[in-house]
One Martini backbone bead per residue (centre of mass of N, CA, C, O) as a GRO file, in nm:
protein
  548
    1UNK     BB    1  43.556  19.254  33.026
    2UNK     BB    2  43.597  18.988  33.215
    3UNK     BB    3  43.716  18.678  33.130
    4UNK     BB    4  43.611  18.506  33.373
    5UNK     BB    5  43.311  18.577  33.328
    6UNK     BB    6  43.296  18.446  33.050
    7UNK     BB    7  43.371  18.152  33.141
    8UNK     BB    8  43.125  18.182  33.366
    9UNK     BB    9  42.849  18.088  33.269
   10UNK     BB   10  42.518  17.994  33.323
   11UNK     BB   11  42.560  17.710  33.176
   12UNK     BB   12  42.745  17.558  33.373
   13UNK     BB   13  42.555  17.483  33.613
   14UNK     BB   14  42.352  17.339  33.433
   15UNK     BB   15  42.546  17.118  33.345
   16UNK     BB   16  42.607  17.005  33.625
   17UNK     BB   17  42.315  16.935  33.698
   18UNK     BB   18  42.271  16.741  33.460
   19UNK     BB   19  42.494  16.534  33.550
   20UNK     BB   20  42.355  16.465  33.821
   21UNK     BB   21  42.075  16.361  33.694
   22UNK     BB   22  42.271  16.202  33.516
   23UNK     BB   23  42.371  15.901  33.543
   24UNK     BB   24  42.529  15.649  33.680
   25UNK     BB   25  42.407  15.361  33.847
   26UNK     BB   26  42.111  15.383  33.732
   27UNK     BB   27  42.211  15.279  33.432
   28UNK     BB   28  42.325  14.989  33.461
   29UNK     BB   29  42.081  14.787  33.403
   30UNK     BB   30  42.040  14.869  33.103
   31UNK     BB   31  42.318  14.774  32.993
   32UNK     BB   32  42.311  14.484  33.096
   33UNK     BB   33  42.049  14.401  32.953
   34UNK     BB   34  42.149  14.453  32.668
   35UNK     BB   35  42.407  14.273  32.654
   36UNK     BB   36  42.265  14.009  32.728
   37UNK     BB   37  42.066  13.991  32.489
   38UNK     BB   38  42.269  14.023  32.251
   39UNK     BB   39  42.462  13.790  32.331
   40UNK     BB   40  42.259  13.561  32.320
   41UNK     BB   41  42.181  13.600  32.022
   42UNK     BB   42  42.457  13.598  31.876
   43UNK     BB   43  42.561  13.323  31.988
   44UNK     BB   44  42.309  13.154  31.896
   45UNK     BB   45  42.373  13.207  31.591
   46UNK     BB   46  42.686  13.194  31.527
   47UNK     BB   47  42.756  12.924  31.685
   48UNK     BB   48  42.534  12.760  31.461
   49UNK     BB   49  42.543  12.849  31.155
   50UNK     BB   50  42.692  12.624  31.000
   51UNK     BB   51  42.476  12.407  31.055
   52UNK     BB   52  42.237  12.555  30.922
   53UNK     BB   53  42.355  12.575  30.634
   54UNK     BB   54  42.386  12.267  30.591
   55UNK     BB   55  42.098  12.152  30.680
   56UNK     BB   56  41.892  12.387  30.547
   57UNK     BB   57  42.076  12.497  30.269
   58UNK     BB   58  42.284  12.298  30.134
   59UNK     BB   59  42.567  12.387  30.222
   60UNK     BB   60  42.877  12.358  30.198
   61UNK     BB   61  43.114  12.345  30.434
   62UNK     BB   62  43.318  12.546  30.316
   63UNK     BB   63  43.116  12.771  30.250
   64UNK     BB   64  43.003  12.795  30.537
   65UNK     BB   65  43.273  12.876  30.668
   66UNK     BB   66  43.311  13.136  30.502
   67UNK     BB   67  43.060  13.280  30.598
   68UNK     BB   68  43.132  13.278  30.902
   69UNK     BB   69  43.396  13.431  30.875
   70UNK     BB   70  43.264  13.693  30.778
   71UNK     BB   71  43.083  13.739  31.020
   72UNK     BB   72  43.301  13.751  31.241
   73UNK     BB   73  43.481  13.965  31.113
   74UNK     BB   74  43.266  14.189  31.073
   75UNK     BB   75  43.159  14.206  31.374
   76UNK     BB   76  43.469  14.314  31.454
   77UNK     BB   77  43.479  14.577  31.246
   78UNK     BB   78  43.221  14.751  31.270
   79UNK     BB   79  43.267  14.906  31.545
   80UNK     BB   80  43.463  15.118  31.430
   81UNK     BB   81  43.264  15.256  31.240
   82UNK     BB   82  43.048  15.317  31.454
   83UNK     BB   83  43.233  15.489  31.636
   84UNK     BB   84  43.299  15.712  31.434
   85UNK     BB   85  43.006  15.798  31.388
   86UNK     BB   86  42.946  15.866  31.684
   87UNK     BB   87  43.178  16.078  31.735
   88UNK     BB   88  43.112  16.265  31.469
   89UNK     BB   89  42.768  16.272  31.449
   90UNK     BB   90  42.534  16.098  31.651
   91UNK     BB   91  42.623  15.931  31.874
   92UNK     BB   92  42.597  15.661  32.083
   93UNK     BB   93  42.293  15.615  32.114
   94UNK     BB   94  42.200  15.619  31.819
   95UNK     BB   95  42.386  15.386  31.720
   96UNK     BB   96  42.301  15.168  31.924
   97UNK     BB   97  41.998  15.170  31.860
   98UNK     BB   98  42.013  15.122  31.553
   99UNK     BB   99  42.176  14.856  31.568
  100UNK     BB  100  41.971  14.694  31.739
  101UNK     BB  101  41.746  14.713  31.526
  102UNK     BB  102  41.900  14.568  31.302
  103UNK     BB  103  41.936  14.302  31.459
  104UNK     BB  104  41.636  14.245  31.486
  105UNK     BB  105  41.571  14.225  31.186
  106UNK     BB  106  41.774  13.995  31.119
  107UNK     BB  107  41.655  13.786  31.320
  108UNK     BB  108  41.370  13.774  31.202
  109UNK     BB  109  41.451  13.679  30.919
  110UNK     BB  110  41.591  13.419  31.014
  111UNK     BB  111  41.337  13.303  31.146
  112UNK     BB  112  41.175  13.285  30.878
  113UNK     BB  113  41.364  13.075  30.738
  114UNK     BB  114  41.277  12.850  30.961
  115UNK     BB  115  40.942  12.869  30.907
  116UNK     BB  116  40.955  12.914  30.593
  117UNK     BB  117  40.975  12.696  30.334
  118UNK     BB  118  41.022  12.901  30.084
  119UNK     BB  119  41.313  13.010  30.227
  120UNK     BB  120  41.399  12.705  30.166
  121UNK     BB  121  41.518  12.421  30.089
  122UNK     BB  122  41.508  12.109  30.041
  123UNK     BB  123  41.583  11.837  30.177
  124UNK     BB  124  41.810  11.564  30.124
  125UNK     BB  125  41.747  11.275  30.254
  126UNK     BB  126  42.059  11.155  30.277
  127UNK     BB  127  42.118  11.264  29.976
  128UNK     BB  128  42.321  11.434  29.755
  129UNK     BB  129  42.141  11.408  29.489
  130UNK     BB  130  41.883  11.567  29.636
  131UNK     BB  131  42.032  11.829  29.651
  132UNK     BB  132  41.925  12.166  29.666
  133UNK     BB  133  41.985  12.466  29.601
  134UNK     BB  134  41.935  12.771  29.649
  135UNK     BB  135  41.776  13.028  29.557
  136UNK     BB  136  41.798  13.355  29.496
  137UNK     BB  137  41.590  13.439  29.708
  138UNK     BB  138  41.703  13.270  29.942
  139UNK     BB  139  41.980  13.397  29.942
  140UNK     BB  140  41.894  13.689  29.983
  141UNK     BB  141  41.754  13.657  30.257
  142UNK     BB  142  41.990  13.533  30.406
  143UNK     BB  143  42.202  13.765  30.354
  144UNK     BB  144  42.043  13.991  30.481
  145UNK     BB  145  42.040  13.875  30.767
  146UNK     BB  146  42.349  13.852  30.802
  147UNK     BB  147  42.421  14.148  30.757
  148UNK     BB  148  42.241  14.267  30.981
  149UNK     BB  149  42.371  14.109  31.212
  150UNK     BB  150  42.660  14.212  31.180
  151UNK     BB  151  42.594  14.516  31.209
  152UNK     BB  152  42.424  14.519  31.467
  153UNK     BB  153  42.603  14.368  31.676
  154UNK     BB  154  42.865  14.526  31.612
  155UNK     BB  155  42.747  14.830  31.658
  156UNK     BB  156  42.637  14.795  31.973
  157UNK     BB  157  42.833  14.688  32.188
  158UNK     BB  158  43.071  14.915  32.208
  159UNK     BB  159  42.890  15.163  32.208
  160UNK     BB  160  42.747  15.093  32.478
  161UNK     BB  161  43.005  15.085  32.648
  162UNK     BB  162  43.076  15.383  32.616
  163UNK     BB  163  42.812  15.502  32.720
  164UNK     BB  164  42.833  15.372  33.000
  165UNK     BB  165  43.106  15.511  33.084
  166UNK     BB  166  42.990  15.810  33.053
  167UNK     BB  167  42.825  15.791  33.339
  168UNK     BB  168  43.122  15.829  33.452
  169UNK     BB  169  43.392  16.002  33.622
  170UNK     BB  170  43.543  15.772  33.750
  171UNK     BB  171  43.779  15.542  33.670
  172UNK     BB  172  43.694  15.314  33.872
  173UNK     BB  173  43.396  15.303  33.772
  174UNK     BB  174  43.463  15.231  33.481
  175UNK     BB  175  43.604  14.962  33.548
  176UNK     BB  176  43.360  14.827  33.684
  177UNK     BB  177  43.172  14.841  33.447
  178UNK     BB  178  43.341  14.664  33.252
  179UNK     BB  179  43.338  14.412  33.420
  180UNK     BB  180  43.018  14.375  33.415
  181UNK     BB  181  42.976  14.388  33.115
  182UNK     BB  182  43.154  14.127  33.055
  183UNK     BB  183  43.006  13.939  33.238
  184UNK     BB  184  42.739  13.947  33.080
  185UNK     BB  185  42.860  13.854  32.813
  186UNK     BB  186  42.967  13.574  32.907
  187UNK     BB  187  42.713  13.453  33.028
  188UNK     BB  188  42.528  13.478  32.777
  189UNK     BB  189  42.713  13.323  32.582
  190UNK     BB  190  42.719  13.060  32.744
  191UNK     BB  191  42.412  13.010  32.736
  192UNK     BB  192  42.396  12.992  32.425
  193UNK     BB  193  42.616  12.757  32.376
  194UNK     BB  194  42.411  12.569  32.530
  195UNK     BB  195  42.098  12.623  32.537
  196UNK     BB  196  42.033  12.729  32.247
  197UNK     BB  197  42.178  12.505  32.089
  198UNK     BB  198  42.011  12.277  32.210
  199UNK     BB  199  41.743  12.372  32.092
  200UNK     BB  200  41.825  12.365  31.791
  201UNK     BB  201  41.905  12.052  31.789
  202UNK     BB  202  41.622  11.937  31.949
  203UNK     BB  203  41.364  12.167  31.873
  204UNK     BB  204  41.461  12.370  31.663
  205UNK     BB  205  41.523  12.657  31.481
  206UNK     BB  206  41.276  12.828  31.538
  207UNK     BB  207  41.301  12.832  31.848
  208UNK     BB  208  41.591  12.936  31.869
  209UNK     BB  209  41.550  13.202  31.700
  210UNK     BB  210  41.317  13.303  31.875
  211UNK     BB  211  41.485  13.351  32.127
  212UNK     BB  212  41.674  13.559  31.992
  213UNK     BB  213  41.452  13.766  31.914
  214UNK     BB  214  41.349  13.819  32.201
  215UNK     BB  215  41.619  13.911  32.322
  216UNK     BB  216  41.654  14.153  32.133
  217UNK     BB  217  41.393  14.302  32.199
  218UNK     BB  218  41.446  14.336  32.505
  219UNK     BB  219  41.710  14.498  32.476
  220UNK     BB  220  41.582  14.742  32.336
  221UNK     BB  221  41.377  14.812  32.556
  222UNK     BB  222  41.574  14.851  32.790
  223UNK     BB  223  41.751  15.069  32.660
  224UNK     BB  224  41.519  15.277  32.604
  225UNK     BB  225  41.404  15.305  32.904
  226UNK     BB  226  41.687  15.467  32.996
  227UNK     BB  227  41.707  15.748  32.852
  228UNK     BB  228  41.635  15.954  33.093
  229UNK     BB  229  41.929  15.875  33.244
  230UNK     BB  230  42.116  15.963  33.036
  231UNK     BB  231  42.441  16.069  32.931
  232UNK     BB  232  42.460  16.273  32.645
  233UNK     BB  233  42.706  16.307  32.423
  234UNK     BB  234  42.810  16.513  32.192
  235UNK     BB  235  42.915  16.546  31.895
  236UNK     BB  236  43.250  16.677  31.743
  237UNK     BB  237  43.291  16.571  31.485
  238UNK     BB  238  43.567  16.481  31.283
  239UNK     BB  239  43.814  16.342  31.462
  240UNK     BB  240  43.954  16.153  31.259
  241UNK     BB  241  44.009  16.375  31.049
  242UNK     BB  242  44.195  16.542  31.233
  243UNK     BB  243  44.428  16.340  31.229
  244UNK     BB  244  44.486  16.373  30.925
  245UNK     BB  245  44.548  16.677  30.935
  246UNK     BB  246  44.801  16.661  31.108
  247UNK     BB  247  44.971  16.493  30.916
  248UNK     BB  248  44.959  16.680  30.670
  249UNK     BB  249  45.055  16.945  30.804
  250UNK     BB  250  45.335  16.837  30.897
  251UNK     BB  251  45.440  16.774  30.610
  252UNK     BB  252  45.405  17.064  30.485
  253UNK     BB  253  45.608  17.165  30.747
  254UNK     BB  254  45.891  17.006  30.755
  255UNK     BB  255  46.098  17.268  30.707
  256UNK     BB  256  46.019  17.383  30.964
  257UNK     BB  257  46.089  17.538  31.253
  258UNK     BB  258  46.085  17.546  31.572
  259UNK     BB  259  45.923  17.700  31.849
  260UNK     BB  260  45.942  17.861  32.181
  261UNK     BB  261  45.677  18.013  32.122
  262UNK     BB  262  45.346  18.011  32.196
  263UNK     BB  263  45.236  18.229  31.982
  264UNK     BB  264  45.320  18.033  31.726
  265UNK     BB  265  45.064  17.877  31.817
  266UNK     BB  266  44.761  17.720  31.761
  267UNK     BB  267  44.462  17.767  32.001
  268UNK     BB  268  44.210  17.762  31.867
  269UNK     BB  269  43.868  17.700  31.852
  270UNK     BB  270  43.800  17.377  31.712
  271UNK     BB  271  43.551  17.187  31.712
  272UNK     BB  272  43.630  17.004  32.003
  273UNK     BB  273  43.808  17.263  32.125
  274UNK     BB  274  43.628  17.406  32.379
  275UNK     BB  275  43.816  17.431  32.641
  276UNK     BB  276  43.970  17.698  32.561
  277UNK     BB  277  43.747  17.895  32.679
  278UNK     BB  278  43.829  17.808  32.991
  279UNK     BB  279  44.112  17.714  32.957
  280UNK     BB  280  44.421  17.704  32.926
  281UNK     BB  281  44.640  17.678  32.695
  282UNK     BB  282  44.792  17.441  32.528
  283UNK     BB  283  45.106  17.295  32.504
  284UNK     BB  284  45.355  17.177  32.335
  285UNK     BB  285  45.504  16.886  32.321
  286UNK     BB  286  45.812  16.702  32.309
  287UNK     BB  287  45.672  16.474  32.201
  288UNK     BB  288  45.675  16.436  31.882
  289UNK     BB  289  45.765  16.723  31.746
  290UNK     BB  290  45.703  16.712  31.445
  291UNK     BB  291  45.379  16.763  31.484
  292UNK     BB  292  45.389  17.066  31.580
  293UNK     BB  293  45.379  17.198  31.293
  294UNK     BB  294  45.065  17.193  31.257
  295UNK     BB  295  45.051  17.455  31.476
  296UNK     BB  296  45.225  17.635  31.308
  297UNK     BB  297  45.259  17.970  31.238
  298UNK     BB  298  45.256  18.101  30.920
  299UNK     BB  299  45.241  18.304  30.652
  300UNK     BB  300  45.038  18.110  30.497
  301UNK     BB  301  44.819  18.137  30.755
  302UNK     BB  302  44.784  18.441  30.664
  303UNK     BB  303  44.646  18.720  30.624
  304UNK     BB  304  44.677  19.054  30.551
  305UNK     BB  305  44.549  19.107  30.863
  306UNK     BB  306  44.662  18.859  31.052
  307UNK     BB  307  44.466  18.638  31.007
  308UNK     BB  308  44.331  18.331  31.015
  309UNK     BB  309  44.324  18.072  30.816
  310UNK     BB  310  44.077  17.832  30.703
  311UNK     BB  311  44.310  17.562  30.704
  312UNK     BB  312  44.290  17.240  30.816
  313UNK     BB  313  44.532  17.116  30.616
  314UNK     BB  314  44.762  17.327  30.762
  315UNK     BB  315  44.601  17.407  31.037
  316UNK     BB  316  44.625  17.328  31.379
  317UNK     BB  317  44.571  17.255  31.686
  318UNK     BB  318  44.724  17.169  31.970
  319UNK     BB  319  44.511  16.963  32.061
  320UNK     BB  320  44.515  16.793  31.801
  321UNK     BB  321  44.813  16.717  31.821
  322UNK     BB  322  44.802  16.577  32.101
  323UNK     BB  323  44.595  16.364  32.018
  324UNK     BB  324  44.766  16.234  31.799
  325UNK     BB  325  45.005  16.155  31.992
  326UNK     BB  326  44.841  15.964  32.165
  327UNK     BB  327  44.782  15.754  31.949
  328UNK     BB  328  45.077  15.689  31.880
  329UNK     BB  329  45.149  15.593  32.176
  330UNK     BB  330  44.935  15.346  32.175
  331UNK     BB  331  44.995  15.153  31.932
  332UNK     BB  332  45.208  14.955  32.049
  333UNK     BB  333  45.012  14.831  32.259
  334UNK     BB  334  44.800  14.739  32.054
  335UNK     BB  335  44.983  14.542  31.890
  336UNK     BB  336  45.037  14.346  32.131
  337UNK     BB  337  44.729  14.242  32.136
  338UNK     BB  338  44.720  14.078  31.879
  339UNK     BB  339  44.927  13.847  31.999
  340UNK     BB  340  44.726  13.778  32.231
  341UNK     BB  341  44.468  13.684  32.055
  342UNK     BB  342  44.575  13.470  31.852
  343UNK     BB  343  44.614  13.214  32.036
  344UNK     BB  344  44.316  13.201  32.115
  345UNK     BB  345  44.211  13.149  31.829
  346UNK     BB  346  44.370  12.890  31.782
  347UNK     BB  347  44.263  12.729  32.027
  348UNK     BB  348  43.958  12.727  31.956
  349UNK     BB  349  43.995  12.529  31.708
  350UNK     BB  350  44.177  12.298  31.829
  351UNK     BB  351  43.993  12.208  32.062
  352UNK     BB  352  43.774  12.080  31.887
  353UNK     BB  353  43.957  11.865  31.759
  354UNK     BB  354  44.034  11.731  32.022
  355UNK     BB  355  43.746  11.661  32.129
  356UNK     BB  356  43.669  11.462  31.891
  357UNK     BB  357  43.920  11.249  32.000
  358UNK     BB  358  43.779  11.232  32.273
  359UNK     BB  359  43.643  11.166  32.581
  360UNK     BB  360  43.290  11.289  32.622
  361UNK     BB  361  43.195  11.135  32.864
  362UNK     BB  362  42.912  11.160  33.106
  363UNK     BB  363  42.866  10.885  33.171
  364UNK     BB  364  42.604  10.688  33.000
  365UNK     BB  365  42.411  10.955  32.868
  366UNK     BB  366  42.647  11.177  32.826
  367UNK     BB  367  42.772  11.415  32.573
  368UNK     BB  368  43.003  11.637  32.494
  369UNK     BB  369  43.013  11.886  32.296
  370UNK     BB  370  43.270  12.008  32.114
  371UNK     BB  371  43.159  12.312  32.080
  372UNK     BB  372  43.123  12.350  32.416
  373UNK     BB  373  43.413  12.368  32.546
  374UNK     BB  374  43.457  12.691  32.524
  375UNK     BB  375  43.277  12.766  32.772
  376UNK     BB  376  43.496  12.762  32.991
  377UNK     BB  377  43.603  13.042  32.934
  378UNK     BB  378  43.347  13.202  32.998
  379UNK     BB  379  43.299  13.098  33.285
  380UNK     BB  380  43.576  13.170  33.412
  381UNK     BB  381  43.561  13.470  33.351
  382UNK     BB  382  43.300  13.537  33.502
  383UNK     BB  383  43.388  13.436  33.781
  384UNK     BB  384  43.656  13.604  33.806
  385UNK     BB  385  43.533  13.884  33.785
  386UNK     BB  386  43.399  13.870  34.060
  387UNK     BB  387  43.658  13.835  34.230
  388UNK     BB  388  43.799  14.085  34.121
  389UNK     BB  389  43.582  14.298  34.217
  390UNK     BB  390  43.537  14.186  34.532
  391UNK     BB  391  43.851  14.095  34.620
  392UNK     BB  392  44.121  14.163  34.472
  393UNK     BB  393  44.106  14.472  34.425
  394UNK     BB  394  44.040  14.557  34.719
  395UNK     BB  395  44.292  14.417  34.839
  396UNK     BB  396  44.502  14.576  34.682
  397UNK     BB  397  44.414  14.855  34.794
  398UNK     BB  398  44.476  14.796  35.096
  399UNK     BB  399  44.783  14.732  35.060
  400UNK     BB  400  44.872  14.985  34.850
  401UNK     BB  401  44.643  15.232  34.814
  402UNK     BB  402  44.584  15.118  34.518
  403UNK     BB  403  44.501  15.060  34.200
  404UNK     BB  404  44.536  14.885  33.935
  405UNK     BB  405  44.637  14.920  33.636
  406UNK     BB  406  44.560  14.837  33.321
  407UNK     BB  407  44.853  14.748  33.248
  408UNK     BB  408  44.879  14.537  33.474
  409UNK     BB  409  44.640  14.360  33.388
  410UNK     BB  410  44.747  14.295  33.107
  411UNK     BB  411  45.010  14.158  33.198
  412UNK     BB  412  44.874  13.922  33.345
  413UNK     BB  413  44.729  13.817  33.091
  414UNK     BB  414  44.982  13.738  32.938
  415UNK     BB  415  45.088  13.523  33.133
  416UNK     BB  416  44.832  13.338  33.139
  417UNK     BB  417  44.832  13.281  32.836
  418UNK     BB  418  45.102  13.132  32.824
  419UNK     BB  419  45.027  12.915  33.033
  420UNK     BB  420  44.793  12.801  32.864
  421UNK     BB  421  44.979  12.703  32.629
  422UNK     BB  422  45.150  12.513  32.795
  423UNK     BB  423  44.919  12.330  32.886
  424UNK     BB  424  44.831  12.251  32.600
  425UNK     BB  425  45.097  12.111  32.518
  426UNK     BB  426  45.108  11.896  32.747
  427UNK     BB  427  44.833  11.762  32.696
  428UNK     BB  428  44.888  11.680  32.399
  429UNK     BB  429  45.130  11.503  32.453
  430UNK     BB  430  44.973  11.302  32.631
  431UNK     BB  431  44.757  11.226  32.423
  432UNK     BB  432  44.948  11.107  32.208
  433UNK     BB  433  45.068  10.887  32.387
  434UNK     BB  434  44.796  10.742  32.447
  435UNK     BB  435  44.714  10.700  32.149
  436UNK     BB  436  44.953  10.500  32.085
  437UNK     BB  437  44.811  10.309  32.323
  438UNK     BB  438  44.496  10.316  32.286
  439UNK     BB  439  44.415  10.573  32.469
  440UNK     BB  440  44.152  10.761  32.597
  441UNK     BB  441  44.114  11.087  32.666
  442UNK     BB  442  43.974  11.310  32.859
  443UNK     BB  443  43.821  11.619  32.809
  444UNK     BB  444  43.887  11.736  33.100
  445UNK     BB  445  44.193  11.809  33.032
  446UNK     BB  446  44.111  12.092  32.893
  447UNK     BB  447  44.017  12.280  33.127
  448UNK     BB  448  44.271  12.417  33.255
  449UNK     BB  449  44.359  12.581  33.001
  450UNK     BB  450  44.086  12.734  32.974
  451UNK     BB  451  44.092  12.867  33.251
  452UNK     BB  452  44.350  13.031  33.215
  453UNK     BB  453  44.247  13.196  32.974
  454UNK     BB  454  43.997  13.309  33.119
  455UNK     BB  455  44.149  13.461  33.343
  456UNK     BB  456  44.312  13.634  33.149
  457UNK     BB  457  44.065  13.781  33.029
  458UNK     BB  458  43.978  13.916  33.299
  459UNK     BB  459  44.225  14.106  33.277
  460UNK     BB  460  44.273  14.212  32.966
  461UNK     BB  461  44.000  14.293  32.849
  462UNK     BB  462  43.900  14.519  33.048
  463UNK     BB  463  44.176  14.660  33.056
  464UNK     BB  464  44.180  14.755  32.762
  465UNK     BB  465  43.921  14.919  32.756
  466UNK     BB  466  43.999  15.110  32.986
  467UNK     BB  467  44.257  15.221  32.862
  468UNK     BB  468  44.142  15.338  32.599
  469UNK     BB  469  43.923  15.515  32.729
  470UNK     BB  470  44.127  15.692  32.910
  471UNK     BB  471  44.356  15.766  32.671
  472UNK     BB  472  44.181  15.875  32.484
  473UNK     BB  473  44.040  16.108  32.344
  474UNK     BB  474  43.737  16.242  32.409
  475UNK     BB  475  43.648  16.238  32.095
  476UNK     BB  476  43.729  15.896  32.109
  477UNK     BB  477  43.567  15.704  32.301
  478UNK     BB  478  43.416  15.504  32.117
  479UNK     BB  479  43.663  15.415  31.951
  480UNK     BB  480  43.826  15.292  32.185
  481UNK     BB  481  43.638  15.035  32.240
  482UNK     BB  482  43.671  14.926  31.936
  483UNK     BB  483  43.969  14.826  31.939
  484UNK     BB  484  43.918  14.538  32.054
  485UNK     BB  485  43.749  14.439  31.816
  486UNK     BB  486  43.969  14.473  31.603
  487UNK     BB  487  44.160  14.270  31.727
  488UNK     BB  488  43.981  14.022  31.689
  489UNK     BB  489  43.958  14.037  31.383
  490UNK     BB  490  44.261  14.017  31.320
  491UNK     BB  491  44.318  13.755  31.483
  492UNK     BB  492  44.130  13.574  31.320
  493UNK     BB  493  44.275  13.603  31.045
  494UNK     BB  494  44.564  13.535  31.144
  495UNK     BB  495  44.508  13.247  31.247
  496UNK     BB  496  44.420  13.134  30.975
  497UNK     BB  497  44.691  13.189  30.831
  498UNK     BB  498  44.877  13.026  31.021
  499UNK     BB  499  44.743  12.749  30.991
  500UNK     BB  500  44.779  12.735  30.685
  501UNK     BB  501  45.092  12.752  30.694
  502UNK     BB  502  45.141  12.501  30.868
  503UNK     BB  503  45.007  12.296  30.671
  504UNK     BB  504  45.210  12.362  30.427
  505UNK     BB  505  45.507  12.342  30.599
  506UNK     BB  506  45.385  12.101  30.767
  507UNK     BB  507  45.284  11.794  30.977
  508UNK     BB  508  45.100  11.896  31.230
  509UNK     BB  509  44.805  11.927  31.044
  510UNK     BB  510  44.620  11.693  30.992
  511UNK     BB  511  44.319  11.551  30.963
  512UNK     BB  512  44.461  11.354  31.169
  513UNK     BB  513  44.577  11.448  31.480
  514UNK     BB  514  44.701  11.167  31.573
  515UNK     BB  515  44.932  11.227  31.326
  516UNK     BB  516  45.034  11.477  31.473
  517UNK     BB  517  45.152  11.824  31.613
  518UNK     BB  518  44.985  12.025  31.813
  519UNK     BB  519  45.197  12.088  32.033
  520UNK     BB  520  45.377  12.264  31.843
  521UNK     BB  521  45.172  12.491  31.809
  522UNK     BB  522  45.171  12.571  32.108
  523UNK     BB  523  45.474  12.630  32.130
  524UNK     BB  524  45.459  12.860  31.928
  525UNK     BB  525  45.270  13.033  32.106
  526UNK     BB  526  45.468  13.059  32.338
  527UNK     BB  527  45.688  13.205  32.184
  528UNK     BB  528  45.520  13.445  32.085
  529UNK     BB  529  45.415  13.527  32.370
  530UNK     BB  530  45.692  13.589  32.497
  531UNK     BB  531  45.786  13.804  32.297
  532UNK     BB  532  45.534  13.985  32.331
  533UNK     BB  533  45.573  14.043  32.634
  534UNK     BB  534  45.835  14.198  32.606
  535UNK     BB  535  45.718  14.412  32.422
  536UNK     BB  536  45.507  14.510  32.625
  537UNK     BB  537  45.698  14.601  32.848
  538UNK     BB  538  45.843  14.818  32.683
  539UNK     BB  539  45.588  14.983  32.620
  540UNK     BB  540  45.482  15.028  32.917
  541UNK     BB  541  45.737  15.167  33.034
  542UNK     BB  542  45.735  15.409  32.811
  543UNK     BB  543  45.461  15.480  32.907
  544UNK     BB  544  45.253  15.764  32.976
  545UNK     BB  545  45.030  15.779  33.214
  546UNK     BB  546  44.687  15.908  33.200
  547UNK     BB  547  44.471  16.044  33.411
  548UNK     BB  548  44.107  16.107  33.369
   0.00000   0.00000   0.00000
C-alpha cells in the first residue's frame, strides 16, 4: 500500500475541522476575564499581606517580611512546575483550572481568618506588652491559606497564557494575544494596588479579602464557561525528561564518531515525536553536534535481529536531540533577561523608601500612599501596550512591510530600562541635594523614571513571552511561558541579595536614606544594565530565529 495514503488518514481532515471549530478570537474574552479576576485578587492580597500579618496576627515586621518574600518568590517559581506538569501529563486546561480552584480555596480561607475572631489573635491595643502571638491552630490556618494562594495564583497565570496562545495559529495573532493578556494583568493589578488596598485599609480586611474571593470565583466561572470553545492540546508525555535523556545519552556515547549517513541516526516516532509519521524525517543539525550522538545508532542499541532496543536513556530520536539543542540555544538570551528584571526589582523597593521621605501631598486633603507609587509602572505599561498594539506596531508594519521580531522588542525594553535607571539616579541626586538644603522634593518627580520602566516592560515583557512561546519545542509550549515567571522569581531573590551586600559593604543604604547614597545604587544598576545589554546584543545577533 502507498505510504502517502497511510500518511493522510481520515483522521486528518477531522482534526483540521476540529481546529476550525475551536480556538481563535472567540476564546479571547474568557482568558482576559480570567486573568483580570485572578490578577485583581492576587495583587489585592499579596500587595498588602505584610500589613495584614503585622496588624491582625501580631507578627513582627521582619518575620512578616520574610513570609511575604516566600509568597512572592514561590508564586513566581510555581508556574514552572505547573507548566511541566501541564506539558507532560494533564494538559494546560486541567492544570490552569485546578490551580484557579486552589487559589479560590486559599482566598476563601484567608477571608475567613479576617471574619472569624477565633482564627486570629486578639489585637495589641497599642501596647507591645499586650500582644499575644497566634496559636498553633491560627498559624496553621493562616499558612494553609498562604500556601494555597501561592500555588493557585502561581500555577494558573502562565498556564492559562499558554493555553490562550494555543488558540491561534499565526505568530502575529499570538503576539497580539500576549499584549492584551498582559494589558489585562497590569490594569487589574493596578486597580488592586489602589482600590482593593484602599478598601482593606479603610473599610476592613474582611471586605477587602471578600472582594478578592469574589473576583477569584468569577474568574473561575468565566474560564470554565469557555471550555466548549477551547482548542485543548493533549499532553505528550514527559518532554522535560526527554531533555535529560538526550544529555545522558550524548555523554554515554561521547567517544563515538559522528556519521554523515542519515540512516545511522534514529528517527523513529517516540513520545511526542508523532510528526515523523506524516513528515519527512528531520536530519541532525550541525549546531552543537556533540549532542547528535544521542541519536546515533550503535551496536549496543541493536538487538540480535537488528531491531532497535527500547532504551530511552541511551538512544533518542533526532527530533528530541534538535529540541534539546533549541533549549540550549535559547538559554543565553534567557540569562540576559535575569539582569534585565533585577534592576526593576531593586527599584521597586528603593522607590518606596524614597517616597516615604518625599512630599506625598496632593492638595490639602490627600496624601499618596508610599506603597501605591509603583502603580505608575503598571498604569504606564497598560496604556503603552494599547498604543503599541493599535498604533506603533501597525505603523512599523506599514513602513517596513513586516512586524518587529520579539528579539527587537526585547532589545528596546533593555534600552528603556537602562534609561529608567539613569533617570532614577539623577532624580535621587537632586533629592539629596535639596534634602541637604532642608527642602522636600515632591513625590511626583519619581513618576518619569517609573513611566520609562513601565514603557520598557510593555516592550520586553510580552516580547519575552512571545519569543519563548514561539521558539521552544512544541512539546514545551506551556513551560515556555513559565520561563518569564521563573525570571521574576530569580530576579526577586537576586535583588534582595544585592541590596543586602550593598548594605554590608558600603554606606549607601543606611536606615535613613537622607544620609545615604541611593543614587549610587541606581548608577550601579545602570552599569550592570549597560553591560547586560551588550551581552544581550551578542546573544541575539548569534541566535538563529525560527518562525513557528
